[in-house]
Amino acid sequence: MADSSIRIDPGNGSVEEGRAARAVVTARGVWTAVRRHRVILFGTMALCVLAGVIFILLSTPDYQATASVEVEDVPAGAAGSASAQRPQAPSDNEALMQTELEVLRSRSLAEDVARELALIGNRTLFDAMKVKRPERGSASLSQRQVETEAVIRLLRDNLKVELPGKSRVIRISFTSADPVLSARVANSYADSLIRADLKRGFESGVQARRFLLGELDGARRDLERAERDLAVYAARMGSSEDAQSARPASSAGTSATRLAQLNAFRAQATADRIAAQKRWESARLSSVETLPEVLNNGAMQQLMAQRAQARAELVQQRQFRKAAHPEMREAHARLEALDDQAQVMANTIRASLKEQYDVAIHGEKQIEAEISDVERAALAERGRGVQMSILERTVDTYRLLHDSLLQRYRDMASQAGFQAGRIQPLDRAAVPSRPSSPDIGSTMLLASLGGLALGLLLVGARHVFDDAVTSADTLAERANLPLLGTVPATDRPVVETFVPIASSLLLASSAGLPRSILVTSAQEGEGKSSTVHALALALAKLDRRVLVIDGDMRRPRQRSLFAVTPERGISEVMTGQAKADEVIVASGVPGVSLLLSGAIPPNPAELLSTAALDVLLAGVQDQYDTVLIDAPPILGQPDTSLLAAKAQTTVLVVEWGRNHHGGLRVAVDRLRRAGGAIVGAVLTKQEGRAFEYDYHRGG
């Protein structure tokens, strides 16, 4: 059961192996591209190094002198003791140092240095900078103004200020061709910065004292006005309080107690008004005779009893008399009189309910008015107290401000002229003994690295835009040919390398190994003859009988490869001077026979165009498993086209990295137009792994 819970997922391992394999292939491809175009890489690096050497030889040596100053954490011209100063935050410190750096780069400081060293009016600075001194003015500027602008520009352009890390030390450097002038300018900048800081501190102290004096006068006037307002208000409120104290004690009372009593009365009055309102609303909307006040009234009850009795008598008499009878009219009149009396009494009772409601409303309004009067009086009393407190606090505030400003002014006046500057000298600039530029080491290193980077860039561009055949993919893309195999770049091909290629030829057709195979190339020197030689030996190792025909009658190579020197060959057979059996010789390798070129004819194409070649191939094919024909290059000569039409299949030899899209496509098209059946290509002189199969690609 425990084993059944374990799951093994090989997918991740396969993905990682695939990525590693692709990374290795990519690295090998890069290394191959660099090796292939190493001449471009090394040539570019050599040119860049040479340019660096020329730059060093032609450059004028410059000398850099450096002075340094320290910026202390004491505000220049600040008043007050050191214990009263607040510590600065890191952001304030950074802002302070950046401010000092900008002061060093300012135009005003450059003008101070130019005046101190008397650089305006002589050629010292211009000669040190290898710059021509202005000799005339321009437009609206005089010659001296133009020279002044040039001097200031040279000082600011060649000044370098640095802030090492987060320190408070500023390095001031100046560079020129004169080491003495560089030291003088650097020291002058440091001195001018210190003087400018002291000047700013003194001027800020004077301005601060002047400002404090004005603030002190304003605070004194504000204090006097506040004290005067308090006295006037206290006097006015004092007379009002005396008038209030003369009232009888019985009529007096605190505002809070009176408000509590009135609020209780208002609650009772509100309740009475609501009750009266309900009674009146009921009386106004209901019938008069059904009102409880009417029904509960004694007189109304007696009147209603009389009316009921009169109505009963009228009903009784109606049984015996007609309506015109005097007694019937009298009974009707009495009943109507009783009804009128009841209606009048009911209306009177309802009017009394309305009057009670109006009285309740009036009483509630009177109590609310009384409450409003008491509240206004209480607010007025509270406002007088608040106003008095405000005036007293105003007086205290102005008195405290006045005393503080007065003490600050006394401290500043006592310390005037004794405040130290913020910037202190640290190191004086010495006359440099060696030039600072050009830096030979840095220049050569930069030239080497630049040459390497530029060379790699050129190699990459050459590799990207290079359409030479270097792999099975490029071979299929540019020539639409399958790859039979690759041969590494060696002095002499190894036979074992061609065994896989020979095995591929065994499967080249449905009948197995083709009876005749033409081996050619697009250009000279691609290794076609060596391929024929090694392929014959490889087929012999596979127990195949092979006849090698050297069909390149212009430049035969097979006799030197097999180390045989027959006197006659294929040219004699084609001209009828000999038979094939007479000129075929043994190669010294079991299973391999040779039919070499023989005498070189004046026009090989004329011999190959005759029917003698067909007769030759038909006569030897039954004696051998296959016939390998070494043909001339396809481009430039018509021989190969004639041979391709006679052979059963054709193998194209392509040199790695040499054949490009145009020439290779022309060669393939020419072979196919001639009737040659190209079975594939062999990639020779390979400098890298041109054909690799990735088991993890595409699943």
XYZ file of C-alpha atoms in Angstrom:
699
model
C 0.000 0.000 0.000
C 2.871 2.316 0.763
C 4.384 1.827 -2.650
C 1.121 2.613 -4.389
C 1.128 6.147 -2.929
C 4.458 7.057 -4.540
C 4.223 8.856 -7.863
C 7.154 9.424 -10.152
C 6.832 12.300 -12.608
C 9.546 12.061 -15.236
C 8.297 15.173 -17.012
C 10.311 17.683 -14.985
C 13.510 15.693 -15.420
C 12.950 15.490 -19.156
C 12.336 19.243 -19.380
C 15.491 19.997 -17.412
C 17.546 17.609 -19.538
C 16.107 19.176 -22.682
C 17.010 22.666 -21.480
C 20.516 21.544 -20.564
C 20.948 19.873 -23.951
C 19.740 22.998 -25.776
C 22.064 25.156 -23.676
C 25.003 22.917 -24.596
C 24.038 23.028 -28.262
C 23.755 26.838 -28.114
C 27.152 27.152 -26.428
C 28.731 24.896 -29.003
C 27.130 26.902 -31.784
C 28.534 30.136 -30.365
C 31.990 28.626 -29.985
C 31.830 27.289 -33.536
C 30.849 30.702 -34.898
C 33.739 32.337 -33.015
C 36.226 29.755 -34.272
C 34.966 30.083 -37.796
C 35.242 33.870 -37.817
C 38.240 34.156 -35.495
C 40.098 36.214 -38.082
C 37.425 38.915 -37.819
C 37.573 38.806 -34.013
C 41.353 38.975 -33.708
C 41.621 41.542 -36.505
C 39.106 43.833 -34.821
C 40.872 43.508 -31.475
C 44.241 44.281 -33.092
C 42.842 47.375 -34.808
C 41.309 48.654 -31.560
C 44.549 48.085 -29.631
C 46.442 49.895 -32.386
C 43.968 52.768 -32.176
C 44.555 52.910 -28.404
C 48.330 53.062 -28.902
C 47.964 55.849 -31.459
C 45.659 57.751 -29.097
C 48.233 57.479 -26.287
C 51.066 58.659 -28.540
C 49.114 61.631 -29.913
C 47.530 62.764 -26.621
C 48.929 65.701 -24.671
C 49.709 64.712 -21.045
C 47.457 66.419 -18.495
C 48.238 66.939 -14.806
C 45.585 66.860 -12.111
C 46.097 68.527 -8.720
C 43.678 67.925 -5.849
C 42.912 69.946 -2.709
C 40.381 68.964 -0.042
C 38.257 70.802 2.517
C 36.054 69.616 5.376
C 32.498 70.806 5.928
C 31.694 70.912 9.663
C 28.233 70.487 11.167
C 28.027 74.102 12.447
C 25.655 76.472 10.620
C 27.598 79.517 9.492
C 26.477 82.697 11.231
C 24.016 80.863 13.519
C 23.039 82.501 16.797
C 22.749 80.781 20.124
C 24.966 78.353 21.956
C 26.041 75.032 20.574
C 23.800 73.213 23.015
C 20.748 74.938 21.542
C 21.481 73.757 18.022
C 19.421 70.820 16.858
C 21.197 67.805 15.259
C 20.916 67.606 11.485
C 19.115 64.708 9.800
C 20.933 62.633 7.120
C 18.800 64.243 4.432
C 19.828 67.710 5.683
C 23.487 66.643 5.605
C 23.170 65.417 2.013
C 21.440 68.621 0.953
C 24.187 70.675 2.634
C 26.982 68.815 0.818
C 25.221 69.068 -2.549
C 24.797 72.795 -1.976
C 28.522 73.208 -1.356
C 29.286 71.250 -4.533
C 27.046 73.574 -6.557
C 28.750 76.590 -4.963
C 32.099 75.230 -6.181
C 30.726 74.901 -9.703
C 29.183 78.375 -9.672
C 30.260 81.233 -11.918
C 30.901 83.628 -9.032
C 33.535 81.331 -7.497
C 35.229 80.945 -10.902
C 35.374 84.745 -11.180
C 37.007 84.969 -7.718
C 39.653 82.416 -8.749
C 40.338 84.256 -12.015
C 40.795 87.558 -10.138
C 42.981 86.022 -7.422
C 45.356 84.311 -9.899
C 45.232 87.180 -12.422
C 44.275 84.800 -15.212
C 42.514 87.496 -17.216
C 44.890 89.532 -19.323
C 47.667 86.961 -19.826
C 48.219 83.734 -21.721
C 48.969 81.431 -18.758
C 45.694 79.551 -18.678
C 45.269 79.441 -22.457
C 48.769 78.034 -22.984
C 48.202 75.394 -20.299
C 44.928 74.361 -21.933
C 46.325 74.453 -25.480
C 43.606 76.945 -26.434
C 44.021 80.044 -28.523
C 43.596 83.258 -26.569
C 40.847 85.598 -27.911
C 42.410 88.607 -29.631
C 39.327 90.674 -30.426
C 35.802 91.241 -29.209
C 32.557 90.105 -30.753
C 29.317 91.940 -31.498
C 28.474 93.864 -28.309
C 31.340 92.431 -26.158
C 34.823 93.862 -25.823
C 38.007 91.816 -26.099
C 38.402 91.674 -22.308
C 34.814 90.518 -21.833
C 35.278 87.760 -24.401
C 38.534 86.718 -22.714
C 36.843 86.736 -19.315
C 34.086 84.442 -20.583
C 36.691 82.099 -22.100
C 38.691 81.955 -18.832
C 35.584 81.231 -16.746
C 34.489 78.536 -19.203
C 37.921 76.862 -19.070
C 37.960 76.950 -15.271
C 34.486 75.451 -14.942
C 34.996 72.825 -17.664
C 38.253 71.484 -16.192
C 37.160 71.612 -12.555
C 36.196 68.344 -10.900
C 34.561 68.174 -7.467
C 33.947 64.879 -5.686
C 32.229 63.805 -2.490
C 33.744 60.460 -1.390
C 30.971 58.246 -0.015
C 28.903 59.843 2.743
C 31.799 61.845 4.205
C 31.989 65.600 4.787
C 35.196 65.976 2.799
C 35.088 67.643 -0.627
C 37.875 66.975 -3.120
C 38.623 69.840 -5.497
C 40.632 68.828 -8.591
C 41.804 70.850 -11.571
C 43.376 69.416 -14.725
C 45.677 71.201 -17.188
C 48.866 70.646 -19.122
C 50.816 72.779 -16.568
C 51.241 70.950 -13.223
C 52.060 74.163 -11.331
C 48.968 75.943 -12.647
C 46.798 72.920 -11.755
C 47.976 73.091 -8.117
C 47.492 76.881 -7.953
C 43.937 76.730 -9.337
C 42.915 73.870 -7.017
C 44.235 75.711 -3.944
C 42.627 78.954 -5.103
C 39.258 77.224 -5.405
C 39.598 75.867 -1.857
C 40.550 79.304 -0.473
C 37.734 81.032 -2.353
C 35.209 78.527 -1.007
C 36.372 79.153 2.577
C 36.234 82.928 2.108
C 32.785 82.713 0.563
C 31.581 80.645 3.526
C 32.966 83.156 6.056
C 31.401 86.018 4.110
C 28.040 84.271 4.019
C 28.282 83.608 7.762
C 29.057 87.245 8.592
C 26.355 88.614 6.298
C 23.799 86.153 7.620
C 24.653 87.215 11.198
C 24.119 90.884 10.380
C 20.870 90.146 8.601
C 19.715 87.939 11.458
C 20.367 90.681 14.073
C 18.614 93.216 11.895
C 15.667 90.880 11.484
C 15.480 90.119 15.217
C 15.531 93.807 16.046
C 12.544 94.431 13.796
C 10.698 91.440 15.244
C 11.461 92.675 18.780
C 9.944 96.103 18.049
C 6.853 94.463 16.591
C 6.491 92.148 19.620
C 6.778 95.144 22.008
C 4.039 97.017 20.157
C 1.806 93.946 20.153
C 2.337 93.494 23.922
C 1.439 97.102 24.653
C -1.714 96.889 22.536
C -2.808 93.634 24.233
C -2.294 95.056 27.737
C -4.241 98.183 26.797
C -7.158 96.139 25.412
C -7.255 94.015 28.592
C -7.342 97.079 30.835
C -10.151 98.732 28.850
C -12.279 95.599 28.784
C -11.732 94.925 32.488
C -12.788 98.488 33.323
C -15.949 98.237 31.234
C -16.912 94.872 32.651
C -16.198 96.090 36.171
C -18.935 98.808 35.993
C -21.422 96.299 34.602
C -20.712 93.873 37.427
C -21.268 96.637 40.015
C -24.738 97.329 38.523
C -25.639 93.670 38.676
C -24.515 93.301 42.288
C -27.067 95.994 43.339
C -30.080 93.785 42.405
C -32.132 92.056 45.190
C -30.916 88.643 46.140
C -34.456 87.161 45.899
C -34.688 87.955 42.180
C -31.202 86.724 41.544
C -30.285 83.196 40.796
C -27.835 81.331 38.748
C -28.574 80.947 35.087
C -28.275 77.190 35.316
C -30.912 76.879 38.084
C -33.317 79.170 36.281
C -32.859 77.231 33.041
C -33.552 73.939 34.842
C -36.799 75.327 36.294
C -37.927 76.756 32.986
C -37.150 73.507 31.174
C -39.371 71.657 33.668
C -42.171 74.200 33.134
C -41.729 73.897 29.357
C -42.060 70.118 29.559
C -45.317 70.432 31.545
C -46.632 73.134 29.208
C -45.780 70.978 26.196
C -47.650 68.042 27.713
C -50.720 70.240 28.463
C -50.628 71.653 24.950
C -50.490 68.174 23.420
C -53.456 67.001 25.541
C -55.524 70.105 24.683
C -54.565 69.666 21.028
C -55.779 66.077 21.037
C -59.115 67.067 22.634
C -59.601 69.888 20.166
C -58.699 67.708 17.149
C -61.186 65.092 18.352
C -63.917 67.697 18.895
C -63.258 69.337 15.522
C -63.440 66.144 13.488
C -66.243 64.291 15.408
C -69.973 64.936 15.873
C -70.832 67.314 18.696
C -73.267 65.000 20.413
C -70.723 62.152 20.589
C -68.014 64.185 22.374
C -67.148 62.824 25.833
C -67.192 66.393 27.245
C -70.755 66.846 25.922
C -71.990 63.481 27.126
C -70.467 63.930 30.586
C -71.935 67.434 31.081
C -74.790 67.449 33.673
C -76.877 70.140 32.042
C -76.452 68.448 28.707
C -77.546 65.137 30.180
C -80.691 66.745 31.665
C -81.444 68.483 28.377
C -81.027 65.260 26.467
C -83.381 63.485 28.892
C -86.005 66.163 28.300
C -85.568 65.886 24.589
C -85.996 62.131 24.754
C -89.163 62.515 26.783
C -90.560 65.100 24.325
C -89.770 62.819 21.415
C -91.562 59.941 23.169
C -94.622 62.054 23.787
C -94.645 63.153 20.147
C -94.562 59.545 19.024
C -97.383 58.642 21.373
C -99.613 61.507 20.211
C -98.932 60.739 16.567
C -100.899 57.541 17.049
C -104.065 59.441 17.907
C -103.686 62.805 16.188
C -102.694 64.215 12.892
C -99.804 66.492 12.296
C -102.061 69.535 11.968
C -103.503 69.097 15.412
C -102.599 71.936 17.793
C -101.131 69.600 20.371
C -98.993 67.908 17.667
C -97.630 71.273 16.532
C -96.937 72.215 20.138
C -95.060 68.926 20.709
C -93.029 69.540 17.546
C -92.195 73.055 18.632
C -91.102 71.886 22.080
C -88.879 69.170 20.579
C -87.270 71.620 18.173
C -86.588 74.040 21.017
C -84.896 71.268 22.987
C -82.786 70.339 19.928
C -81.700 73.943 19.486
C -80.737 74.191 23.141
C -78.708 70.950 22.884
C -76.933 72.153 19.767
C -76.058 75.502 21.328
C -74.782 73.830 24.499
C -72.662 71.341 22.470
C -71.144 74.145 20.387
C -70.366 76.018 23.545
C -68.568 72.990 24.974
C -66.548 72.549 21.730
C -65.635 76.257 21.727
C -64.360 75.853 25.268
C -62.041 73.008 24.060
C -60.626 75.291 21.340
C -60.055 78.027 23.896
C -58.226 75.576 26.184
C -55.972 74.586 23.237
C -55.168 78.242 22.442
C -54.381 78.932 26.088
C -51.995 75.940 26.184
C -50.179 77.143 23.036
C -49.829 80.648 24.438
C -48.443 79.326 27.713
C -45.885 77.155 25.937
C -44.691 80.095 23.828
C -44.328 82.300 26.883
C -42.158 79.689 28.623
C -39.968 79.284 25.475
C -39.512 83.036 25.234
C -38.448 83.139 28.882
C -35.974 80.314 28.265
C -34.492 82.186 25.263
C -34.000 85.311 27.397
C -32.265 83.333 30.131
C -30.033 81.539 27.572
C -29.011 84.838 25.967
C -28.136 86.207 29.352
C -26.106 83.080 30.183
C -24.270 83.249 26.820
C -23.478 86.906 27.350
C -22.127 86.158 30.806
C -20.045 83.259 29.476
C -18.801 85.356 26.544
C -17.559 88.051 28.897
C -15.552 85.432 30.786
C -14.154 83.891 27.611
C -13.205 87.266 26.202
C -11.421 88.109 29.422
C -9.494 84.820 29.267
C -8.578 85.429 25.618
C -7.231 88.873 26.393
C -5.206 87.556 29.314
C -3.710 84.748 27.236
C -2.884 87.202 24.438
C -1.008 89.357 26.896
C 0.909 86.344 28.241
C 1.787 85.164 24.710
C 3.104 88.535 23.572
C 5.071 88.945 26.807
C 6.695 85.485 26.357
C 7.515 86.232 22.691
C 8.972 89.611 23.591
C 11.178 88.155 26.328
C 12.383 85.312 24.057
C 13.294 87.668 21.205
C 15.033 90.011 23.608
C 17.171 87.196 25.039
C 18.005 85.913 21.534
C 19.048 89.369 20.406
C 21.323 89.765 23.450
C 22.977 86.382 22.765
C 23.520 87.210 19.101
C 24.928 90.652 19.896
C 27.368 89.128 22.414
C 28.602 86.524 19.876
C 28.943 88.864 16.889
C 32.377 88.461 15.251
C 33.228 85.237 17.126
C 31.377 82.664 14.910
C 33.732 80.183 13.199
C 33.257 79.234 9.559
C 31.642 75.992 8.466
C 34.338 75.009 5.900
C 37.872 74.264 7.099
C 40.978 73.486 4.961
C 42.125 69.867 5.044
C 44.806 69.198 2.369
C 46.598 71.622 0.098
C 47.097 70.662 -3.547
C 50.660 69.626 -4.352
C 52.292 69.961 -7.763
C 51.658 66.577 -9.504
C 54.789 64.688 -10.554
C 53.151 62.399 -13.150
C 50.399 63.015 -15.684
C 46.884 61.885 -14.914
C 45.943 61.344 -18.530
C 46.242 59.565 -20.782
C 46.155 56.507 -18.487
C 48.046 53.871 -20.439
C 46.675 50.899 -18.498
C 43.076 52.019 -18.581
C 43.297 53.080 -22.224
C 44.775 49.774 -23.343
C 42.290 47.813 -21.246
C 39.418 49.824 -22.687
C 40.775 49.375 -26.218
C 41.132 45.612 -25.684
C 37.664 45.216 -24.193
C 36.175 47.467 -26.854
C 37.917 45.481 -29.578
C 36.662 42.237 -28.059
C 33.102 43.550 -27.829
C 33.210 44.984 -31.347
C 34.746 41.791 -32.687
C 32.065 39.642 -31.043
C 29.443 41.979 -32.462
C 30.888 41.656 -35.952
C 31.178 37.892 -35.559
C 27.550 37.736 -34.451
C 26.442 39.890 -37.373
C 28.499 37.815 -39.779
C 27.024 34.642 -38.330
C 23.451 35.954 -38.441
C 23.662 37.188 -42.031
C 25.831 34.295 -43.229
C 23.803 31.911 -45.397
C 26.518 29.258 -45.707
C 25.588 25.620 -45.138
C 26.644 24.533 -41.645
C 23.980 22.026 -40.602
C 21.310 19.676 -41.803
C 18.706 22.412 -41.298
C 20.510 24.946 -43.485
C 21.186 22.259 -46.092
C 17.515 21.380 -46.280
C 16.493 25.044 -46.260
C 18.915 26.285 -48.922
C 19.195 23.251 -51.252
C 16.247 21.050 -50.276
C 18.608 18.101 -49.812
C 18.793 15.502 -47.044
C 22.042 15.101 -45.145
C 23.702 11.697 -45.528
C 26.433 12.451 -43.014
C 29.150 14.819 -41.915
C 32.921 14.553 -42.109
C 35.102 16.436 -39.620
C 37.858 18.728 -40.822
C 41.000 16.504 -40.934
C 43.994 16.141 -43.223
C 42.730 12.791 -44.499
C 39.190 11.468 -43.927
C 38.904 8.455 -41.634
C 37.184 5.475 -43.248
C 35.120 4.818 -40.092
C 33.490 8.202 -40.556
C 32.058 7.090 -43.908
C 30.640 3.786 -42.684
C 27.351 5.453 -41.554
C 27.218 7.279 -44.894
C 27.725 3.991 -46.759
C 24.975 2.444 -44.634
C 22.691 5.306 -45.647
C 23.430 4.596 -49.308
C 22.331 0.992 -48.793
C 18.879 2.409 -48.064
C 18.940 5.064 -50.784
C 16.417 3.249 -52.999
C 13.856 0.511 -52.813
C 16.329 -1.818 -54.566
C 19.020 -1.126 -51.990
C 22.433 0.194 -52.943
C 22.271 2.088 -56.276
C 24.157 0.439 -59.124
C 25.966 3.658 -60.009
C 26.612 6.687 -57.817
C 27.965 10.006 -59.092
C 29.898 12.037 -56.506
C 30.407 15.720 -57.302
C 30.546 19.151 -55.645
C 29.563 22.693 -56.486
C 33.111 24.100 -56.367
C 36.686 22.872 -56.384
C 38.416 21.799 -53.205
C 35.324 20.670 -51.291
C 36.643 17.111 -50.810
C 34.687 15.136 -53.414
C 37.656 12.960 -54.485
C 38.552 12.180 -50.868
C 34.875 11.375 -50.264
C 34.876 8.903 -53.207
C 38.041 7.260 -51.913
C 36.818 6.919 -48.321
C 33.301 5.906 -49.381
C 34.721 3.072 -51.540
C 36.725 1.763 -48.592
C 33.670 2.025 -46.306
C 31.492 0.052 -48.772
C 34.249 -2.554 -49.044
C 34.101 -2.940 -45.255
C 30.399 -3.656 -45.656
C 31.306 -6.555 -48.025
C 30.340 -4.697 -51.163
C 32.241 -4.889 -54.460
C 32.975 -1.380 -55.633
C 34.382 0.013 -58.867
C 35.792 3.529 -58.622
C 35.763 5.452 -61.919
C 37.789 8.663 -61.990
C 35.488 10.707 -64.226
C 37.367 13.983 -63.557
C 39.557 13.779 -66.638
C 40.697 17.363 -66.250
C 42.237 17.002 -62.758
C 42.269 13.333 -61.771
C 42.929 12.602 -58.089
C 42.144 8.938 -57.524
C 45.544 7.637 -58.738
C 47.302 9.629 -56.016
C 44.730 8.656 -53.360
C 45.024 4.920 -54.132
C 48.763 5.212 -54.934
C 48.536 3.446 -58.323
C 49.919 4.622 -61.665
C 48.247 2.790 -64.584
C 49.131 3.854 -68.090
C 45.618 3.610 -69.505
C 42.163 4.472 -68.212
C 38.653 5.627 -69.043
C 39.784 7.942 -71.840
C 41.235 4.960 -73.745
C 38.056 2.945 -73.209
C 35.889 5.853 -74.437
C 38.011 6.226 -77.592
C 38.018 2.453 -78.319
C 41.756 2.013 -77.743
C 41.166 -0.499 -74.936
C 38.469 -2.523 -73.281
C 37.226 -1.963 -69.765
C 38.483 -5.289 -68.485
C 41.981 -4.434 -69.702
C 42.274 -1.079 -67.876
C 40.459 -1.907 -64.611
C 43.133 -2.435 -61.957
C 43.106 -3.589 -58.356
C 43.359 -0.898 -55.708
C 45.123 -2.999 -53.137
C 41.985 -2.983 -50.966
C 39.836 -6.128 -51.123
C 36.555 -5.435 -52.904
C 37.672 -2.151 -54.514
C 38.681 -1.879 -58.189
C 39.796 1.185 -60.114
C 39.103 2.627 -63.527
C 41.250 5.736 -63.608
C 41.219 8.640 -66.029
C 44.143 7.606 -68.239
C 45.428 10.167 -70.695
C 43.888 13.639 -70.364
C 41.868 14.356 -73.536
C 41.693 17.826 -75.039
C 37.898 17.949 -74.692
C 36.495 15.578 -72.027
C 32.937 16.776 -72.568
C 33.010 15.532 -76.162
C 33.934 12.002 -74.986
C 31.301 11.970 -72.247
C 28.557 12.971 -74.661
C 28.998 9.796 -76.744
C 27.228 6.487 -76.206
C 30.497 4.857 -75.173
C 29.864 5.843 -71.535
C 26.520 4.041 -71.502
C 28.162 0.933 -72.930
C 30.905 1.145 -70.323
C 28.506 1.426 -67.388
C 26.284 -1.348 -68.728
C 29.294 -3.641 -69.098
C 30.664 -3.212 -65.563
C 27.488 -2.899 -63.454
C 26.867 -6.646 -63.413
C 30.362 -7.326 -62.068
C 30.135 -4.933 -59.084
C 27.595 -4.026 -56.456
C 27.992 -0.344 -57.252
C 30.073 2.008 -59.356
C 31.391 5.212 -57.746
C 32.087 7.960 -60.272
C 34.353 10.850 -59.240
C 32.962 13.757 -61.297
C 34.324 17.293 -61.748
C 32.668 20.231 -59.931
C 29.265 21.054 -61.330
C 29.861 24.815 -61.666
C 32.011 25.884 -64.591
C 32.237 22.608 -66.544
C 29.626 20.631 -68.550
C 31.239 17.254 -67.713
C 29.232 16.619 -64.571
C 25.889 17.287 -66.236
C 26.711 14.613 -68.839
C 27.812 12.138 -66.173
C 24.762 12.841 -63.958
C 22.448 11.826 -66.774
C 24.209 8.430 -67.008
C 24.444 7.595 -63.260
C 21.538 6.154 -61.302
C 21.939 8.524 -58.311
C 24.064 11.513 -57.407
C 25.692 12.472 -54.100
C 26.581 16.149 -53.656
C 29.636 16.972 -51.524
C 29.244 20.309 -49.686
C 32.042 21.931 -47.714
C 30.994 23.146 -44.266
C 30.642 26.933 -44.158
C 31.803 27.538 -47.740
C 28.825 27.074 -50.009
C 26.235 29.820 -49.891
C 22.638 29.972 -50.924
C 23.048 31.183 -54.509
C 25.853 28.941 -55.772
C 24.553 25.801 -54.074
C 21.045 26.317 -55.407
C 22.415 26.813 -58.966
C 24.468 23.622 -58.694
C 21.498 21.577 -57.493
C 19.226 22.994 -60.201
C 21.803 22.231 -62.890
C 22.148 18.631 -61.725
C 18.403 18.121 -61.667
C 17.913 19.710 -65.078
C 20.574 17.324 -66.426
C 18.496 14.373 -65.161
C 20.517 13.559 -62.088
C 18.655 12.007 -59.146
C 20.312 13.574 -56.101
C 20.010 11.163 -53.187
C 21.546 13.501 -50.616
C 24.589 15.508 -49.563
C 27.721 14.888 -47.505
C 28.917 17.795 -45.350
C 32.738 17.821 -45.321
C 35.374 19.722 -43.329
C 32.988 20.221 -40.449
C 34.273 22.495 -37.648
C 31.462 21.802 -35.216
C 28.514 19.568 -34.566
C 26.394 20.398 -37.541
C 23.861 17.658 -37.067
C 22.510 16.700 -33.671
C 19.234 15.136 -32.726
C 17.435 16.324 -29.633
C 15.319 13.594 -28.077
C 13.444 16.140 -25.976
C 12.488 18.398 -28.866
C 8.950 18.135 -30.026
C 7.994 15.526 -27.429
